[in-house]
XYZ file of C-alpha atoms in Angstrom:
598
model
C 16.817 15.249 20.876
C 15.570 11.690 20.390
C 11.911 10.952 19.758
C 10.400 10.026 23.090
C 9.361 6.462 22.419
C 10.403 3.515 20.347
C 8.292 0.427 19.789
C 9.860 -2.744 18.479
C 7.522 -5.448 17.229
C 9.162 -8.873 17.131
C 7.624 -12.131 16.019
C 7.868 -15.794 16.998
C 8.572 -18.601 14.482
C 4.923 -18.507 13.364
C 5.438 -14.900 12.342
C 3.650 -14.857 8.969
C 0.270 -15.454 10.568
C 0.987 -12.801 13.160
C 0.314 -10.086 10.606
C 3.463 -8.252 9.609
C 2.979 -4.505 9.465
C -0.624 -4.690 10.636
C -1.079 -6.135 14.115
C 1.331 -3.922 16.027
C 0.444 -0.684 14.316
C -0.363 2.187 16.660
C -4.079 2.957 16.769
C -4.008 6.157 14.716
C -6.538 7.647 12.360
C -5.663 7.869 8.700
C -6.540 11.536 8.748
C -3.386 12.465 10.636
C 0.071 11.112 11.296
C -0.483 11.305 15.032
C -2.163 9.088 17.559
C -5.596 10.053 18.963
C -3.834 11.946 21.742
C -1.921 14.130 19.304
C 1.598 12.661 19.455
C 3.487 12.995 16.170
C 4.932 9.775 14.796
C 8.026 8.814 12.857
C 8.498 5.344 11.442
C 11.414 3.113 10.641
C 11.295 -0.451 9.346
C 14.019 -3.064 9.700
C 14.242 -5.869 7.131
C 16.391 -8.993 7.427
C 16.739 -9.302 3.620
C 20.285 -8.928 2.271
C 19.211 -6.351 -0.325
C 19.660 -2.616 -0.655
C 16.089 -2.157 -1.972
C 13.152 -4.064 -3.472
C 14.194 -3.093 -7.034
C 14.104 -6.081 -9.363
C 12.117 -8.317 -7.006
C 9.526 -10.702 -8.425
C 5.932 -9.569 -7.858
C 4.741 -13.110 -7.177
C 7.426 -13.983 -4.635
C 6.977 -11.677 -1.661
C 4.292 -9.195 -2.607
C 4.272 -5.890 -4.392
C 7.087 -3.391 -4.489
C 5.810 -0.271 -2.731
C 7.165 3.024 -4.084
C 7.759 6.121 -1.944
C 7.855 9.810 -2.892
C 11.632 9.824 -3.266
C 11.596 6.724 -5.464
C 12.463 4.276 -2.722
C 11.344 0.728 -3.566
C 10.380 -0.910 -0.297
C 8.407 -3.704 1.320
C 4.611 -3.578 1.149
C 4.487 -3.268 4.963
C 5.586 0.352 4.688
C 2.539 0.878 2.503
C 0.369 -0.363 5.351
C 1.934 2.175 7.698
C 1.525 5.017 5.208
C -2.137 4.193 4.643
C -3.087 3.839 8.306
C -1.143 6.822 9.586
C -1.468 9.037 6.485
C 2.246 9.794 6.462
C 4.871 10.147 3.723
C 7.970 8.022 4.249
C 11.342 7.996 2.490
C 13.682 5.214 1.471
C 15.730 5.857 4.619
C 12.728 4.782 6.709
C 13.407 1.289 5.363
C 16.666 -0.184 6.663
C 17.712 -3.574 5.297
C 20.667 -5.757 6.190
C 22.108 -4.996 2.762
C 21.771 -1.247 3.294
C 23.490 -1.191 6.658
C 26.382 -3.394 5.521
C 26.827 -1.271 2.395
C 26.786 1.875 4.543
C 29.482 0.533 6.878
C 31.646 -0.841 4.051
C 31.498 2.504 2.228
C 32.600 4.285 5.416
C 35.485 1.849 5.764
C 36.519 2.430 2.129
C 36.559 6.189 2.732
C 38.817 5.716 5.751
C 36.295 6.815 8.362
C 37.402 4.010 10.702
C 41.097 4.975 10.395
C 42.196 1.458 9.483
C 40.560 -0.257 12.449
C 39.174 -3.763 12.103
C 35.505 -3.392 11.157
C 33.257 -5.791 13.084
C 29.558 -6.476 13.556
C 29.938 -5.222 17.124
C 30.430 -2.314 17.473
C 30.469 -0.945 13.909
C 27.327 -2.527 12.438
C 25.337 -2.141 15.656
C 26.460 1.473 16.085
C 25.468 2.256 12.497
C 21.989 0.850 13.126
C 21.538 3.032 16.211
C 22.814 6.132 14.390
C 20.369 5.471 11.561
C 17.477 5.296 14.022
C 18.571 8.516 15.735
C 18.610 10.355 12.400
C 15.248 9.079 11.186
C 13.527 9.699 14.528
C 13.907 13.454 14.031
C 12.667 13.728 10.440
C 9.020 14.862 9.963
C 6.805 12.476 8.010
C 3.617 14.515 7.732
C 2.486 17.663 5.960
C 2.809 19.752 9.138
C 6.581 19.336 9.207
C 6.526 18.836 12.982
C 9.413 16.966 14.583
C 8.071 13.553 15.696
C 7.544 12.725 19.345
C 7.342 8.972 18.778
C 9.421 6.781 16.495
C 7.845 3.410 15.704
C 10.306 0.720 14.663
C 9.236 -2.578 13.146
C 11.963 -5.192 13.441
C 11.005 -7.794 10.864
C 11.814 -11.469 10.916
C 11.751 -14.102 13.630
C 13.417 -14.031 17.027
C 16.540 -16.149 16.659
C 17.078 -15.555 12.942
C 20.748 -15.190 12.077
C 19.946 -12.177 9.900
C 18.245 -10.367 12.788
C 21.014 -10.757 15.354
C 22.879 -7.481 14.637
C 19.608 -5.558 14.906
C 18.568 -7.217 18.155
C 21.982 -6.538 19.653
C 21.811 -2.927 18.456
C 18.477 -2.374 20.177
C 19.641 -4.197 23.309
C 22.322 -1.527 23.591
C 20.011 1.249 22.488
C 17.465 0.684 25.271
C 20.064 1.813 27.810
C 21.060 4.882 25.789
C 17.450 5.967 25.364
C 16.527 5.134 28.998
C 13.493 3.127 30.022
C 11.100 6.099 30.038
C 11.836 6.620 26.317
C 11.869 3.016 25.136
C 8.957 0.593 24.788
C 9.272 -2.915 23.391
C 6.257 -4.658 21.821
C 6.351 -8.339 20.959
C 3.864 -9.633 18.372
C 3.071 -13.322 18.640
C 0.659 -15.845 17.191
C -1.544 -17.862 19.541
C -2.764 -20.770 17.381
C -6.022 -22.550 18.100
C -6.169 -25.968 16.378
C -9.679 -26.783 15.203
C -9.313 -30.357 16.446
C -9.122 -29.296 20.111
C -10.201 -25.642 20.164
C -7.505 -24.966 22.763
C -5.479 -21.765 22.522
C -1.789 -22.708 22.512
C 0.615 -20.384 24.309
C 3.870 -22.347 23.866
C 5.026 -20.438 20.727
C 4.606 -17.166 22.615
C 6.344 -18.453 25.740
C 9.292 -19.794 23.749
C 9.775 -16.686 21.636
C 9.613 -14.342 24.644
C 12.063 -16.544 26.541
C 14.486 -16.443 23.610
C 14.032 -12.695 23.196
C 14.738 -12.078 26.891
C 17.802 -14.285 26.575
C 19.045 -11.877 23.920
C 18.629 -8.926 26.265
C 15.235 -7.495 25.290
C 12.202 -7.892 27.519
C 8.786 -6.988 26.047
C 6.615 -4.339 27.688
C 3.544 -5.475 25.755
C 2.796 -8.899 24.314
C 0.365 -8.548 21.416
C -1.283 -11.888 20.704
C -2.698 -12.523 17.245
C -5.432 -15.146 17.488
C -8.650 -16.351 15.902
C -10.859 -15.747 18.936
C -10.596 -13.520 22.037
C -8.130 -14.868 24.579
C -9.622 -16.608 27.576
C -8.778 -15.004 30.911
C -6.848 -18.101 31.954
C -4.784 -17.941 28.758
C -3.957 -14.279 29.368
C -2.882 -15.065 32.917
C -0.725 -17.938 31.699
C 1.038 -15.729 29.142
C 1.459 -13.064 31.818
C 3.080 -15.504 34.220
C 5.530 -17.041 31.744
C 6.352 -13.858 29.804
C 7.110 -11.565 32.749
C 4.343 -9.017 32.096
C 1.151 -7.993 33.869
C -2.144 -9.462 32.536
C -3.090 -5.952 31.341
C 0.045 -5.968 29.195
C -1.159 -9.000 27.254
C -3.092 -7.556 24.321
C -5.476 -9.665 22.271
C -5.858 -8.956 18.550
C -8.398 -11.511 17.413
C -10.187 -11.833 14.084
C -12.556 -8.918 13.466
C -14.931 -7.941 10.678
C -12.393 -5.630 9.039
C -8.862 -4.378 9.522
C -10.322 -0.977 10.407
C -11.487 -2.428 13.739
C -7.961 -3.295 14.884
C -7.113 0.240 16.142
C -10.434 0.290 17.998
C -9.678 -3.113 19.496
C -6.333 -1.874 20.794
C -7.901 1.279 22.213
C -10.556 -0.762 24.043
C -7.807 -2.731 25.806
C -6.103 0.410 27.072
C -3.097 0.476 24.751
C -3.353 4.243 24.283
C -3.514 4.943 28.000
C -0.616 2.562 28.561
C 1.589 4.500 26.137
C 0.535 7.829 27.637
C 1.642 6.813 31.120
C 4.528 4.509 30.206
C 6.179 7.089 27.939
C 4.857 10.233 29.636
C 3.299 11.544 26.428
C 1.283 14.780 26.330
C -2.491 14.405 26.341
C -4.512 16.256 23.712
C -8.075 15.066 24.161
C -9.348 17.126 21.254
C -7.565 14.741 18.915
C -9.839 11.918 20.034
C -12.222 13.131 17.350
C -9.975 11.339 14.893
C -10.664 8.036 16.600
C -14.396 8.791 16.644
C -14.282 9.433 12.907
C -12.394 6.183 12.437
C -15.028 4.296 14.435
C -17.783 5.771 12.287
C -15.966 4.519 9.204
C -15.527 1.024 10.672
C -19.207 0.888 11.663
C -20.261 1.982 8.189
C -18.060 -0.722 6.659
C -19.965 -3.363 8.629
C -23.352 -2.034 7.471
C -22.702 -2.131 3.731
C -25.416 -3.881 1.732
C -24.951 -3.149 -1.972
C -22.086 -4.807 -3.838
C -19.898 -3.526 -6.651
C -17.794 -6.086 -8.516
C -14.485 -5.313 -10.202
C -12.654 -7.722 -12.503
C -8.936 -7.508 -11.747
C -7.158 -8.818 -14.843
C -3.484 -9.566 -14.203
C -0.767 -12.194 -14.280
C -0.121 -12.474 -10.513
C -3.704 -13.090 -9.377
C -2.862 -16.263 -7.439
C -0.967 -14.166 -4.888
C -3.091 -11.227 -3.759
C -0.181 -9.467 -2.008
C 1.193 -8.781 -5.487
C -1.627 -6.239 -5.774
C -1.854 -5.205 -2.102
C -2.071 -1.445 -2.710
C -4.424 -1.895 -5.671
C -6.794 -3.951 -3.547
C -6.680 -1.408 -0.716
C -7.343 1.454 -3.140
C -10.410 -0.390 -4.440
C -11.597 -1.020 -0.875
C -11.182 2.642 0.072
C -13.192 3.775 -2.951
C -15.914 1.169 -2.468
C -16.303 2.243 1.155
C -16.530 5.880 0.048
C -19.626 5.085 -2.039
C -21.013 2.731 0.632
C -20.654 -0.451 -1.384
C -19.171 -3.802 -0.560
C -16.319 -4.669 -2.868
C -16.211 -7.932 -4.777
C -12.961 -8.508 -6.643
C -13.048 -11.095 -9.413
C -9.473 -12.212 -9.955
C -8.810 -13.223 -13.549
C -5.526 -14.620 -14.825
C -5.082 -12.694 -18.052
C -3.638 -15.752 -19.801
C -7.002 -17.506 -19.340
C -8.638 -14.960 -21.678
C -6.354 -15.785 -24.592
C -7.465 -17.953 -27.561
C -4.710 -20.479 -26.806
C -6.435 -21.301 -23.511
C -9.652 -22.036 -25.401
C -7.823 -24.786 -27.273
C -5.975 -26.212 -24.278
C -8.373 -25.664 -21.351
C -11.790 -24.530 -22.636
C -13.399 -24.682 -19.173
C -10.891 -22.198 -17.724
C -11.307 -19.980 -20.770
C -15.093 -19.781 -20.468
C -14.986 -19.348 -16.678
C -12.582 -16.422 -17.065
C -14.760 -14.737 -19.681
C -17.866 -15.302 -17.573
C -16.181 -13.503 -14.656
C -15.139 -10.641 -16.897
C -18.533 -10.161 -18.514
C -20.405 -10.269 -15.197
C -18.239 -7.639 -13.478
C -19.436 -4.054 -13.013
C -16.018 -2.638 -13.898
C -12.631 -3.769 -15.203
C -9.170 -2.992 -13.843
C -5.887 -3.871 -15.547
C -3.061 -3.032 -13.096
C 0.667 -2.731 -13.668
C 3.062 -5.545 -14.385
C 6.072 -6.695 -16.351
C 6.722 -9.316 -19.017
C 4.925 -10.574 -22.101
C 2.979 -13.459 -20.538
C -0.730 -12.724 -20.417
C -0.537 -9.409 -22.276
C -2.763 -10.578 -25.123
C -5.395 -11.606 -22.591
C -5.266 -8.139 -21.047
C -5.705 -6.618 -24.499
C -8.754 -8.844 -25.046
C -10.266 -7.607 -21.759
C -9.564 -3.971 -22.671
C -11.138 -4.431 -26.094
C -14.280 -5.866 -24.532
C -14.490 -2.972 -22.038
C -14.118 -0.418 -24.833
C -16.691 -1.970 -27.145
C -19.238 -2.747 -24.416
C -18.735 0.654 -22.733
C -17.847 -1.071 -19.494
C -16.048 1.138 -16.911
C -12.324 0.558 -17.293
C -9.160 1.698 -15.526
C -5.694 0.821 -16.779
C -2.718 1.462 -14.503
C 0.847 1.670 -15.842
C 1.047 -1.376 -18.147
C -2.758 -1.333 -18.223
C -2.685 2.126 -19.818
C 0.007 1.089 -22.291
C -1.996 -1.939 -23.415
C -5.120 0.219 -23.757
C -3.194 2.298 -26.297
C -1.986 -0.877 -28.036
C -5.555 -2.213 -28.247
C -6.881 1.071 -29.624
C -4.089 1.234 -32.198
C -4.797 -2.283 -33.418
C -8.579 -2.232 -33.525
C -9.410 1.415 -34.264
C -6.424 2.724 -36.223
C -5.911 -0.608 -37.997
C -2.265 -1.015 -36.994
C -2.566 -4.773 -36.530
C 1.036 -5.294 -35.405
C 1.001 -2.368 -32.965
C 2.805 -3.288 -29.773
C 5.193 -2.228 -27.059
C 8.877 -2.559 -27.829
C 9.099 -4.368 -24.483
C 7.275 -7.295 -26.081
C 8.098 -6.862 -29.786
C 11.223 -4.778 -30.448
C 10.769 -5.132 -34.225
C 7.146 -3.954 -34.482
C 6.498 -1.476 -37.295
C 4.109 0.453 -35.030
C 5.904 0.956 -31.682
C 3.118 2.704 -29.779
C 4.893 2.089 -26.453
C 8.636 2.663 -26.245
C 11.460 2.586 -23.722
C 11.916 6.036 -22.172
C 14.467 5.549 -19.363
C 14.961 8.375 -16.917
C 18.274 7.322 -15.421
C 21.382 5.354 -16.353
C 20.258 2.740 -18.925
C 23.201 0.492 -18.069
C 22.041 -0.230 -14.517
C 19.128 -2.593 -13.834
C 16.810 -0.926 -11.349
C 18.265 2.466 -12.231
C 16.438 2.865 -15.532
C 12.992 3.319 -14.076
C 11.051 6.506 -13.640
C 10.568 6.305 -9.901
C 8.865 8.337 -7.213
C 6.609 11.374 -7.108
C 6.276 13.298 -10.372
C 4.056 16.153 -11.489
C 1.452 15.709 -14.240
C -0.152 18.712 -15.950
C -3.719 18.565 -17.229
C -4.056 19.592 -20.882
C -7.781 20.338 -20.840
C -10.346 21.680 -18.401
C -13.059 19.197 -19.423
C -11.277 16.011 -18.402
C -13.077 13.558 -16.103
C -9.837 12.931 -14.252
C -9.258 16.642 -13.739
C -12.661 16.932 -12.086
C -11.988 13.909 -9.890
C -8.703 15.497 -8.780
C -10.516 18.605 -7.575
C -10.170 20.645 -10.789
C -6.503 21.441 -10.125
C -4.122 22.291 -12.959
C -1.790 19.465 -11.999
C -1.416 16.415 -9.797
C 1.490 14.658 -8.131
C 1.572 10.866 -8.037
C 4.161 8.112 -7.726
C 5.654 6.328 -10.730
C 7.432 3.039 -11.379
C 7.992 2.213 -15.044
C 10.457 2.237 -17.941
C 8.149 2.215 -20.958
C 5.715 4.927 -22.031
C 3.378 5.803 -24.889
C 5.318 6.914 -27.956
C 4.873 10.730 -28.073
C 5.444 10.712 -31.848
C 2.090 8.942 -32.342
C 0.110 11.188 -29.997
C -1.695 13.158 -32.727
C -2.711 10.028 -34.663
C -4.319 8.553 -31.560
C -6.044 11.760 -30.481
C -7.578 12.277 -33.922
C -9.515 9.038 -33.395
C -10.763 9.955 -29.910
C -8.080 8.682 -27.526
C -7.161 11.869 -25.662
C -3.984 12.330 -23.647
C -5.397 14.706 -21.053
C -2.382 14.578 -18.736
C 1.294 14.994 -19.630
C 4.534 15.628 -17.784
C 5.954 19.124 -17.406
C 8.060 18.787 -20.576
C 5.138 17.497 -22.623
C 7.094 14.393 -23.640
C 5.472 11.752 -21.455
C 1.817 10.784 -21.767
C 0.478 10.350 -18.227
C -3.343 10.171 -18.470
C -5.519 8.962 -21.332
C -9.308 9.144 -21.694
C -11.547 7.818 -24.458
C -14.232 10.000 -25.992
C -17.796 8.696 -26.097
C -17.310 6.253 -23.226
C -18.714 6.512 -19.665
C -15.315 5.806 -18.073
C -12.334 4.544 -20.053
C -9.207 5.850 -18.321
C -5.544 4.940 -18.298
C -2.875 6.387 -16.010
C 0.861 5.829 -16.380
C 1.529 6.400 -12.676
C 0.456 4.255 -9.707
C -2.317 6.146 -7.869
C -2.877 3.263 -5.452
C 0.264 4.212 -3.507
C -1.373 7.408 -2.209
C -4.844 6.037 -1.491
C -6.034 6.329 2.122
C -9.081 4.855 3.934
C -10.870 8.208 4.097
C -8.962 9.831 1.219
C -9.510 7.434 -1.713
C -7.452 7.661 -4.874
C -9.348 9.684 -7.545
C -8.791 7.212 -10.453
C -9.995 4.260 -8.377
C -12.823 6.320 -6.946
C -13.888 7.219 -10.485
C -13.842 3.553 -11.497
C -16.026 2.566 -8.537
C -18.424 5.459 -9.126
C -18.793 4.517 -12.784
C -19.170 0.821 -11.950
C -21.914 1.637 -9.434
C -23.674 3.894 -11.955
C -23.041 7.114 -10.016
C -20.274 8.905 -11.865
C -22.359 11.191 -14.074
C -24.383 12.510 -11.138
C -21.238 12.997 -9.070
C -19.707 15.092 -11.858
C -22.920 17.053 -12.426
C -22.910 18.066 -8.764
C -19.368 19.417 -9.081
C -17.801 16.405 -7.349
C -19.215 17.628 -4.037
C -22.130 15.396 -3.155
C -23.508 15.769 0.353
C -23.339 12.824 2.756
C -27.096 12.297 2.390
C -27.153 12.211 -1.425
C -28.535 8.813 -2.447
C -28.825 9.195 -6.197
C -27.910 6.185 -8.335
C -27.808 6.382 -12.119
C -28.394 2.665 -12.364
C -30.895 1.725 -9.694
C -32.337 4.900 -8.238
C -31.767 3.429 -4.784
C -32.675 5.649 -1.871
C -31.355 3.366 0.851
C -29.307 5.142 3.550
C -26.681 2.473 2.982
C -26.133 3.735 -0.551
C -25.027 7.221 0.479
C -21.887 8.775 -0.897
C -19.767 10.242 1.848
C -17.903 13.523 1.900
C -14.400 12.831 0.725
C -10.963 14.338 1.092
C -8.629 13.690 -1.783
C -4.829 13.845 -1.501
C -3.855 17.478 -1.171
C -2.036 19.142 -4.049
C 0.450 21.883 -3.291
C 0.065 24.981 -5.426
C 3.688 26.071 -5.347
């Protein structure tokens, strides 16, 4: 049986400003993978890129590579869906042009088509529809319930050559699924030039006309705009786009992204889906939306600020750290603080910059020294690594809260080896294969002869080695955790004892005890490194424990939080640093990602 509804967001030529993966998202709470009326959701994304996966993509070209539980490397938009809906997707939820062509070619090679001529229509289009049918039935939440709704995001621009097979596939599919089971949403930008202040509807009219010419007529037109649409503008779009005025949905600029689901609900989108798709009504689930509204209201009332220095090599393009930024935002909201991220290009912290551009050098160090906490996220390549090591050294010596993720953890070990153990040439073999102190080495998990196949990818289990670890307490005092990985290099296990003797403790290891997963420094308020990427499992009301620990420490609240058994009440207003008793400085009750005890 097919999931009862399918929604297909399309975009006009001005698609980038329309908000890929954000604007057309169903208004669901992050505490459940269902909408506020209790309908279970499945998700499938369509990408026009001629690639099988995001493996090997540049971080600074089209945003981060988001990693799923099964190791799938996908577009960052799927991360947005996971965070908002609190679901767990697989690599098959992401269908690219490269994937579908590879799938069809492999079938042809195996003789499945019995020697027939393989064509875009019907073979490619049929394969797309079959893929959707399969994914629509696969549960994506912890309940294991078969989805009632499958949300499909068709990326790209109406009229793109790459999108044509997908559009044709869904033109056919709407008749197979029947109208009562198929809903088409078109996402469009309504620009408003500052010179005139007039809201322009031509891009929307043209894109809908072209889409209808291809055989798909939108049921809802979602307009992304700076300001609320005037009534006359809505009526104009309604007239030219063949929809009722109530089917023209305005998504204008709001104070935070958390208000977008509320904005959609206010305009009757939920009720429209209930009646249009004949979905069951479960009013009790509206409590999720109420909880979401409380979170959005609290976000707007934040007064205190916590600043985090993000030291990386891709800081000019924030989408390179999309999940990291969201994880910081979730944790800052959990402690009722505004988040201020100070982006620092790690190369600007290096001595060579002092000689070439002293102003940039001093500005970078001023940002670093004035931040409440320091974060060194993951990355690849040698450029800027010495600057990251300089930042880590400063955090260690000044007892500044520090979190290193993936490469950030590896460089923390390199810095400690150089400046505490006296191994001055200590390095990663990624950057210096001939170093006499290889503290970080290549530990491939798969076929080393295949680029993209050598990484340790997906969800892996980490076992805690001690009961007194800060990270263990932040993870709910469980014996193990499960987080997502994406790396080739790891701390050299041969040198583990030498490092631990000097106070750098490897409190988390893999199940075989060969891979160092979590490191903590003795005699430091919060100096933590994790080899995995905890940001991929952070949720708006279920923040990632490592990031939450960093924000707590940066706000001066970590020690009290730990003393209270990591279970502070919503009204607890204690602050180690300021003693603030403002209601806006409360720490909320939190739910961390659940850990199965199998």
